CSV table of C-alpha atoms and ligand atoms in Angstrom, one decimal:
chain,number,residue,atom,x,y,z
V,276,UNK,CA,79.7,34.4,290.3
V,277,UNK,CA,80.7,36.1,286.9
V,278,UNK,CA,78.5,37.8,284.2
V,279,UNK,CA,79.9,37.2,280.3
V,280,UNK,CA,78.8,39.6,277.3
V,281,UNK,CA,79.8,39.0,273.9
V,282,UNK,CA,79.7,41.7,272.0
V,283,UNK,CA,80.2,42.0,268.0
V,284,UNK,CA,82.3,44.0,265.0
V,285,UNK,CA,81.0,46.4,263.0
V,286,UNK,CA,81.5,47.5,259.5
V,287,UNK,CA,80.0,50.8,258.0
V,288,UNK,CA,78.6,49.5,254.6
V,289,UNK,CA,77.6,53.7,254.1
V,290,UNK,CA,79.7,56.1,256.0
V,291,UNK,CA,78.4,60.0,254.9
V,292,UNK,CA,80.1,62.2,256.6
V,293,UNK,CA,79.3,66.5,256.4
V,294,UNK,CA,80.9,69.1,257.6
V,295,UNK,CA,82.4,69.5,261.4
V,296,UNK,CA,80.0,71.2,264.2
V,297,UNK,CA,80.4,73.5,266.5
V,298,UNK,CA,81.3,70.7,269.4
V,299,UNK,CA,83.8,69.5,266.8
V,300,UNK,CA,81.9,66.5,265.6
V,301,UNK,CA,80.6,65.6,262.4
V,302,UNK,CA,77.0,64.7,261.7
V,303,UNK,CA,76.8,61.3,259.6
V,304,UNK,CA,74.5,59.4,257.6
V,305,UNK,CA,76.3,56.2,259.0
V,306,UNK,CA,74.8,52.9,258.1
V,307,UNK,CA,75.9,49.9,260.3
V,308,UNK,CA,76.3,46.2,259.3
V,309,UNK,CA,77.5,44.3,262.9
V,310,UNK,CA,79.7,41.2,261.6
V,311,UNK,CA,80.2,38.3,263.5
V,312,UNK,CA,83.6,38.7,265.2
V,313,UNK,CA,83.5,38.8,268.9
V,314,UNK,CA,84.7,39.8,272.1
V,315,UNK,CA,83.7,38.5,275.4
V,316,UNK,CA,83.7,41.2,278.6
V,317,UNK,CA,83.2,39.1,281.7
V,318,UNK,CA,82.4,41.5,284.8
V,319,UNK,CA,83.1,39.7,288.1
V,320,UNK,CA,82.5,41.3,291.5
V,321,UNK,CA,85.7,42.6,293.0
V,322,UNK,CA,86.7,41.6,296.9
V,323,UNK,CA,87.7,45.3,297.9
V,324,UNK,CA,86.4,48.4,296.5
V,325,UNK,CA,88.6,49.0,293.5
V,326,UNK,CA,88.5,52.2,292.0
V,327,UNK,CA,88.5,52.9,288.9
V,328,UNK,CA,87.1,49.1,288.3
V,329,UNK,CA,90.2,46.7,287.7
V,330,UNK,CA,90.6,45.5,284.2
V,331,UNK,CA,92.5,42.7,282.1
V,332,UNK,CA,92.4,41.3,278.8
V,333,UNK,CA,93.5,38.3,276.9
V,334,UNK,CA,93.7,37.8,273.0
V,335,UNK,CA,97.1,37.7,270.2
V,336,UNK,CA,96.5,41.9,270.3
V,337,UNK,CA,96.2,42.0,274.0
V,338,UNK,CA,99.3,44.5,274.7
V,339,UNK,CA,97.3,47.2,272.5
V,340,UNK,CA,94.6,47.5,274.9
V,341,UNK,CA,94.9,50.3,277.4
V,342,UNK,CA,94.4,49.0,280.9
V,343,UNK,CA,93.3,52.2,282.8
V,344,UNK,CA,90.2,54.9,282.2
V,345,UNK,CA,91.5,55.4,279.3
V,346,UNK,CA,89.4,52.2,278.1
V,347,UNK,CA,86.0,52.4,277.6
V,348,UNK,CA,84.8,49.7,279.3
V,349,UNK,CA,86.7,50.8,282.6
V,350,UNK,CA,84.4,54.3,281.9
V,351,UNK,CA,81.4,52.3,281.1
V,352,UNK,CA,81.1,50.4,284.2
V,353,UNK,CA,81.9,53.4,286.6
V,354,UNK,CA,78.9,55.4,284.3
V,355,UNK,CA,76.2,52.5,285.3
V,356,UNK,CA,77.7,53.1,289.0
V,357,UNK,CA,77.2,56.7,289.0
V,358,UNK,CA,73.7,56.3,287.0
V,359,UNK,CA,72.3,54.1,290.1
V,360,UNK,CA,74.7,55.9,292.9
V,361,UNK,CA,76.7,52.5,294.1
V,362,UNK,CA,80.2,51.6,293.8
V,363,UNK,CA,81.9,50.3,290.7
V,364,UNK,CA,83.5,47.5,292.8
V,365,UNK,CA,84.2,44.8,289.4
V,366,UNK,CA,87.1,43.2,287.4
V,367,UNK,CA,86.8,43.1,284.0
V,368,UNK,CA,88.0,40.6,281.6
V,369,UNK,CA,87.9,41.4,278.1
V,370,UNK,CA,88.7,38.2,275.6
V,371,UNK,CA,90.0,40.2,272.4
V,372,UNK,CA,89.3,39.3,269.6
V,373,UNK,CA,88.1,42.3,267.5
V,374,UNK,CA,90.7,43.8,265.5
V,375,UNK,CA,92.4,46.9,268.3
V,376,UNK,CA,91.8,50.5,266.5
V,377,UNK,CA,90.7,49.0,263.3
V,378,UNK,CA,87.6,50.7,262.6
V,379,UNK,CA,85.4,48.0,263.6
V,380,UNK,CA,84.0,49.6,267.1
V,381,UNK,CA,86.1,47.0,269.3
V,382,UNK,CA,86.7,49.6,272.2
V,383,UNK,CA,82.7,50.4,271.3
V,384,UNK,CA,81.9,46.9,271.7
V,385,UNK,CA,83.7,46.5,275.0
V,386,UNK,CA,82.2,49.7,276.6
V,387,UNK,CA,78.5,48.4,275.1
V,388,UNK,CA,79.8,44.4,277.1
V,389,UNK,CA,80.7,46.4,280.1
V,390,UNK,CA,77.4,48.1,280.4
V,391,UNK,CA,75.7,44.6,279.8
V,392,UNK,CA,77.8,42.9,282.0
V,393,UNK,CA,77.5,45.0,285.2
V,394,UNK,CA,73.9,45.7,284.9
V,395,UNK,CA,73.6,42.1,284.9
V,396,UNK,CA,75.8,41.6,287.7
V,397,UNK,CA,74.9,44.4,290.0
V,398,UNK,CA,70.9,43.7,289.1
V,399,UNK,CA,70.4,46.9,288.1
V,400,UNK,CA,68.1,46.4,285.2
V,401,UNK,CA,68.7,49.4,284.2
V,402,UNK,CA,65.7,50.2,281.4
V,403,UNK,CA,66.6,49.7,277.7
V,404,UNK,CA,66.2,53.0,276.6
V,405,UNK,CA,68.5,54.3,279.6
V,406,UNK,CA,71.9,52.0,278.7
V,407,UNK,CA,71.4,53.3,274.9
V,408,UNK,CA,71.4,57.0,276.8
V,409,UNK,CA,74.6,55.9,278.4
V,410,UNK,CA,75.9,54.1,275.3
V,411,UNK,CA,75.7,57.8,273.7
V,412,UNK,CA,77.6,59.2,276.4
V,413,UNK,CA,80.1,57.1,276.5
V,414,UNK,CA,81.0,57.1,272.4
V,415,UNK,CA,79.1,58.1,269.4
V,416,UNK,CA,79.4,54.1,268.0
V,417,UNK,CA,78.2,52.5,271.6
V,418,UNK,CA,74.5,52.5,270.9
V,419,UNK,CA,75.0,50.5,268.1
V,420,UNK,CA,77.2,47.6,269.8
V,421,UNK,CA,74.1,47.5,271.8
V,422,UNK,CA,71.6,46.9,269.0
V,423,UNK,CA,73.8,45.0,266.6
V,424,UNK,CA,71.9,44.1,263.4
V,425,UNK,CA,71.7,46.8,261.0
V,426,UNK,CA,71.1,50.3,261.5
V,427,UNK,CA,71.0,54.0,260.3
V,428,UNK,CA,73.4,56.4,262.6
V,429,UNK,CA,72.3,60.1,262.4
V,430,UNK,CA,73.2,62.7,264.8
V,431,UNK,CA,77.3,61.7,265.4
V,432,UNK,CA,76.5,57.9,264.4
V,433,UNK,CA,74.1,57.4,268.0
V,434,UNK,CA,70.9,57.9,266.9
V,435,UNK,CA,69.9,54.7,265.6
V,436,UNK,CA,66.9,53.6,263.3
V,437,UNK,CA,67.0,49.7,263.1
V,438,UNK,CA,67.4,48.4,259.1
V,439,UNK,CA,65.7,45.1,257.9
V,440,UNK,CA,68.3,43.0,256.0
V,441,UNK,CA,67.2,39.9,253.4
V,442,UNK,CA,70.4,37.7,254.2
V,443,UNK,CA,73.9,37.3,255.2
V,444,UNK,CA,76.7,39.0,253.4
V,445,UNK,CA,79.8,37.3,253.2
V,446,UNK,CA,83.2,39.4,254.4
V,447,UNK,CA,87.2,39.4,254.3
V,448,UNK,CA,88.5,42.2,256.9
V,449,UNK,CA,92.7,42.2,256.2
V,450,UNK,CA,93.7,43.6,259.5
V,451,UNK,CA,96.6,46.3,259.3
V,452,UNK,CA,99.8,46.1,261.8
V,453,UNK,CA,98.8,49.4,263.9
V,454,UNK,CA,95.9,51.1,264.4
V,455,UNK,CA,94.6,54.5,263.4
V,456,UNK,CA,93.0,57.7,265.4
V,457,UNK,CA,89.3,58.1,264.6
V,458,UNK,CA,89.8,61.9,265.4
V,459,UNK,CA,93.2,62.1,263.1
V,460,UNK,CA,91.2,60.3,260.4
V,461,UNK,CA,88.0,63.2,260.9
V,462,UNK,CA,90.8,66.0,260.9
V,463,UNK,CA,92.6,64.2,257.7
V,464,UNK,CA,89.0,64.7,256.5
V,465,UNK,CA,88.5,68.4,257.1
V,466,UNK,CA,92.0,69.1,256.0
V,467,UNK,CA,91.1,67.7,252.4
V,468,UNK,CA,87.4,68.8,251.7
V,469,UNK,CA,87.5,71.5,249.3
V,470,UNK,CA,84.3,73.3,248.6
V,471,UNK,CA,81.4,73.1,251.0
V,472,UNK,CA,80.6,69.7,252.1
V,473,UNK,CA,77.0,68.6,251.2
V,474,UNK,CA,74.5,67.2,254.5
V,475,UNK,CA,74.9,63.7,254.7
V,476,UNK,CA,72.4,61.4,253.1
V,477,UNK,CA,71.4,57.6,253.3
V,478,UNK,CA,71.5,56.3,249.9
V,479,UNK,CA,67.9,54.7,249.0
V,480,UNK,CA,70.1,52.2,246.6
V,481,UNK,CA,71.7,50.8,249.5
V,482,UNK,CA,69.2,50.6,251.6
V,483,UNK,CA,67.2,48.6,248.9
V,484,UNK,CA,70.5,46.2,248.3
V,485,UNK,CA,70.4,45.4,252.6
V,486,UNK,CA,66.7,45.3,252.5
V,487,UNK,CA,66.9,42.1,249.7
V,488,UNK,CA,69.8,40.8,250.6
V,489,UNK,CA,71.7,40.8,247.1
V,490,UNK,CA,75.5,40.8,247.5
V,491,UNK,CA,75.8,42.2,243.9
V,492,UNK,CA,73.8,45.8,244.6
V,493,UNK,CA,75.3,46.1,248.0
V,494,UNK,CA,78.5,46.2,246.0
V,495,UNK,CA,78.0,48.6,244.0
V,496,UNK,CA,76.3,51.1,246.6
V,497,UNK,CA,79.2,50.5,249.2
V,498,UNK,CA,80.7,54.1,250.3
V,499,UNK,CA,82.9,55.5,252.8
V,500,UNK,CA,83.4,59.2,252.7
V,501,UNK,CA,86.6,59.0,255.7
V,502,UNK,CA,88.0,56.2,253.2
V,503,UNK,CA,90.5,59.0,251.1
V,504,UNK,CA,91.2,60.3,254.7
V,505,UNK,CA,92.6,57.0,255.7
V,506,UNK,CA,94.5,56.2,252.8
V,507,UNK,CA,95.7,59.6,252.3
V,508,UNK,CA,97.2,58.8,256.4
V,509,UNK,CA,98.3,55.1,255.1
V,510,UNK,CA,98.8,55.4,251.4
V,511,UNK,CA,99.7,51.5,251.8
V,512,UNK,CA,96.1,50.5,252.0
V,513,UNK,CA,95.8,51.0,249.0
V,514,UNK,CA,97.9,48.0,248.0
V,515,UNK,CA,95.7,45.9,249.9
V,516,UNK,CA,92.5,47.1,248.6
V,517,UNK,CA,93.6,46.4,245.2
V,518,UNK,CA,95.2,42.4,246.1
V,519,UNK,CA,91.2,41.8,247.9
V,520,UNK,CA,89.6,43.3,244.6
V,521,UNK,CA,92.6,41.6,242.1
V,522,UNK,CA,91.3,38.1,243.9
V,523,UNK,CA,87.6,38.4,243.1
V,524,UNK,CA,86.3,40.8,245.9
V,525,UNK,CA,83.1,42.1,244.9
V,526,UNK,CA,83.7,45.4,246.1
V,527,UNK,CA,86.2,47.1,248.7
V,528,UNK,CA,86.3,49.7,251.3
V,529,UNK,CA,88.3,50.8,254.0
V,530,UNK,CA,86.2,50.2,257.6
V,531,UNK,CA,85.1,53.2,259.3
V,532,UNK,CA,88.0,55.0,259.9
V,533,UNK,CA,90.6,52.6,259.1
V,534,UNK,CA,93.0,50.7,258.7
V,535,UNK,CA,90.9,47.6,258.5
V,536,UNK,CA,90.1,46.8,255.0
V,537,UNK,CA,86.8,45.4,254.2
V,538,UNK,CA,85.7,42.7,250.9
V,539,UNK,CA,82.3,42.0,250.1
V,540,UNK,CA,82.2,38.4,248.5
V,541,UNK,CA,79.9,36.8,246.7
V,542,UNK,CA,79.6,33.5,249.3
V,543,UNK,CA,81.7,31.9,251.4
V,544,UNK,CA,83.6,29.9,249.2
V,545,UNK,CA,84.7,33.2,247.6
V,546,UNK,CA,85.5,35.0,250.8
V,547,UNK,CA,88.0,31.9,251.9
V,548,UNK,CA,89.9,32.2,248.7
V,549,UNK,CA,89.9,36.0,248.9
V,550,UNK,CA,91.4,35.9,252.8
V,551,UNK,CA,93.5,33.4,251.5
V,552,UNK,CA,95.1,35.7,248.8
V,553,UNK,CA,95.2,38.4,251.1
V,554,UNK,CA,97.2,36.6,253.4
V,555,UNK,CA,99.4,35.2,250.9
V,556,UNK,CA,99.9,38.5,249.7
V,557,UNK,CA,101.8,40.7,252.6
V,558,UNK,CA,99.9,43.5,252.2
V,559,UNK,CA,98.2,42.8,255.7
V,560,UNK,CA,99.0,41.6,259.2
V,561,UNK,CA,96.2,39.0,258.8
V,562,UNK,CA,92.7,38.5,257.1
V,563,UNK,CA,89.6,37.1,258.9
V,564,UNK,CA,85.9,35.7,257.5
V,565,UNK,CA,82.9,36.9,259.0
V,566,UNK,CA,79.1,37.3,258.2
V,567,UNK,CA,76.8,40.4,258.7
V,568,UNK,CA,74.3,41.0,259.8
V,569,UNK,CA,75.4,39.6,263.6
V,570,UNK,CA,73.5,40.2,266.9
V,571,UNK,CA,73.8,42.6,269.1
V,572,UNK,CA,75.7,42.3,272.6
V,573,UNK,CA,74.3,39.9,274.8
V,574,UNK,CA,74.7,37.6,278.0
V,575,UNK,CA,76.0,34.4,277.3
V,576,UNK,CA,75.1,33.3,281.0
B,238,C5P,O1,82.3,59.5,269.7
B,238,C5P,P1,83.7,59.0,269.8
B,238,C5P,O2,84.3,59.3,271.1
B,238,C5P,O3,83.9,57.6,269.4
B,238,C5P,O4,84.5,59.8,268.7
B,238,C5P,C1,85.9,59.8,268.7
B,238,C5P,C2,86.3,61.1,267.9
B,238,C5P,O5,86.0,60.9,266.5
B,238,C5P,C3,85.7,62.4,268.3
B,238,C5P,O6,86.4,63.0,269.3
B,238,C5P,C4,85.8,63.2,267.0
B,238,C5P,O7,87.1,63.6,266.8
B,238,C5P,C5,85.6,62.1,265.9
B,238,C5P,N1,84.2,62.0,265.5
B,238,C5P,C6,83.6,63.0,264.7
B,238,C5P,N2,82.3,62.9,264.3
B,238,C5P,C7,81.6,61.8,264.6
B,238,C5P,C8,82.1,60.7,265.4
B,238,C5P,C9,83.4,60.9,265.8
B,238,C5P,O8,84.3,64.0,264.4
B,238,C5P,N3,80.3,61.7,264.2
């Protein structure tokens, strides 16, 4: 017997970043749009006790996922086994297809599928509120892989007020070769903020545009503060912001911290002709169609 979560993408469509803290985070306005790319955890129990919980994943990116604690998902089923005091005796499968440390939460999304996935299999119904408590523990984008939808991220991103959205948005992500470090990003960040660094704010504009549904004012309220961080880390992005935008992009930004690029399009026809461009163009490894907002992670048994 075998439990399978699916588990979506996200892209910031607001990403308002202040100053660092104390504990060497940064509190965010961060608004969350999850898209629908997917990948699938499957927890199976394991004969022996295995610890940590054994882990393997399939996918074209495969060899870029860490295998040992260092993975998220390995630390998110041996957190539900501490929470309830049992063993952590499961394989993990995890089919790949989020873009690997592209700035659309896949190692989020697989620790949020982990957490799904054994509380199914080990019946722990654990309560709601307690796997968004571990979520938060585990990284400040986890609570939201949870939820899905849309959603405002204060605190470090994990406390989470759900959003109403109008309609689907239509989306070209060009996926980089290589990843980039979320905490190199945040230091590329405080390394070029020059004057004091105001709180961070949702913006009542974009809030409105997700609220109706209107590609066209969810263009022009699109904003990621870490975006001159990432290109100032891979001045190349730029290139392929500008191809996505040159091909009739409604508006472009860099997703979360990077590298993945992110074009909002006015339908789908639009976003096929802009991938197609993009992938013509070689200023990106590959470019993928999706729609936002996508559910949350859940069982697909
Ligand atoms: O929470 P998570 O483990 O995903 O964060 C990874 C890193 O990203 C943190 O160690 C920190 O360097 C940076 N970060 C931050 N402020 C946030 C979220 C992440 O500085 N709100």
């Amino acid at each position: 017997m075998s439990v399978t979560a699916r588990v979506p993408a996200k892209v910031n469509v607001q990403l308002s970043v202040g100053g660092p803290r104390p504990d060497g985070f940064h509190d965010l306005a961060n608004v969350f749009l999850a898209v629908g790319l997917y990948d699938e955890i499957t927890a199976t129990p394991a004969n022996a006790i295995t610890d940590p919980p054994r882990l393997t994943c399939s996918g074209p990116d495969a060899d870029q996922v860490p295998l040992d604690r260092t993975n998220l998902a390995v630390r998110a089923a041996e957190l539900l086994a501490a929470h309830h005091g049992i063993s952590p005796a499961v394989h993990l499968h995890i089919a790949k297809d989020i873009p690997v440390a592209g700035g659309m939460a896949g190692g989020s999304a697989d620790a949020a599928g982990a957490l799904l996935a054994c509380d199914a299999l080990w019946d722990t119904k654990t309560p709601r509120a307690e796997l968004l408590s571990l979520c938060a523990q585990l990284g400040s984008d986890v609570p939201f892989s949870l939820v899905g939808g849309a959603a405002l991220g204060r605190g470090r991103g994990e406390l989470l007020t759900e959003l109403p959205v109008g309609g689907d948005f239509h989306w070209v992500f060009a996926v980089a070769d290589g990843g980039l470090s979320t905490p190199a990003v945040y230091r590329e960040f405080d390394r070029l903020a020059t004057g004091p660094i105001p709180e961070p704010a949702p913006s009542p504009a974009l809030l409105a545009a997700l609220r109706t549904g209107d590609p066209h004012a969810l263009a022009a309220s699109l904003a990621n503060d870490l975006q001159p961080a990432a290109l100032s880390l891979r001045p190349a992005l730029a290139d392929t912001l500008d191809t996505g935008r040159a091909a009739g992009a409604l508006a472009t930004l860099v997703s979360g911290s990077g590298p993945t690029c992110a074009f909002l399009t006015e339908d789908a026809d639009s976003a096929a002709s802009v991938a197609r461009a993009l992938r013509a163009s070689g200023t990106c490894r590959t470019a993928r169609t999706a729609t936002g907002p996508a559910p949350g992670a859940a069982l697909l048994n």
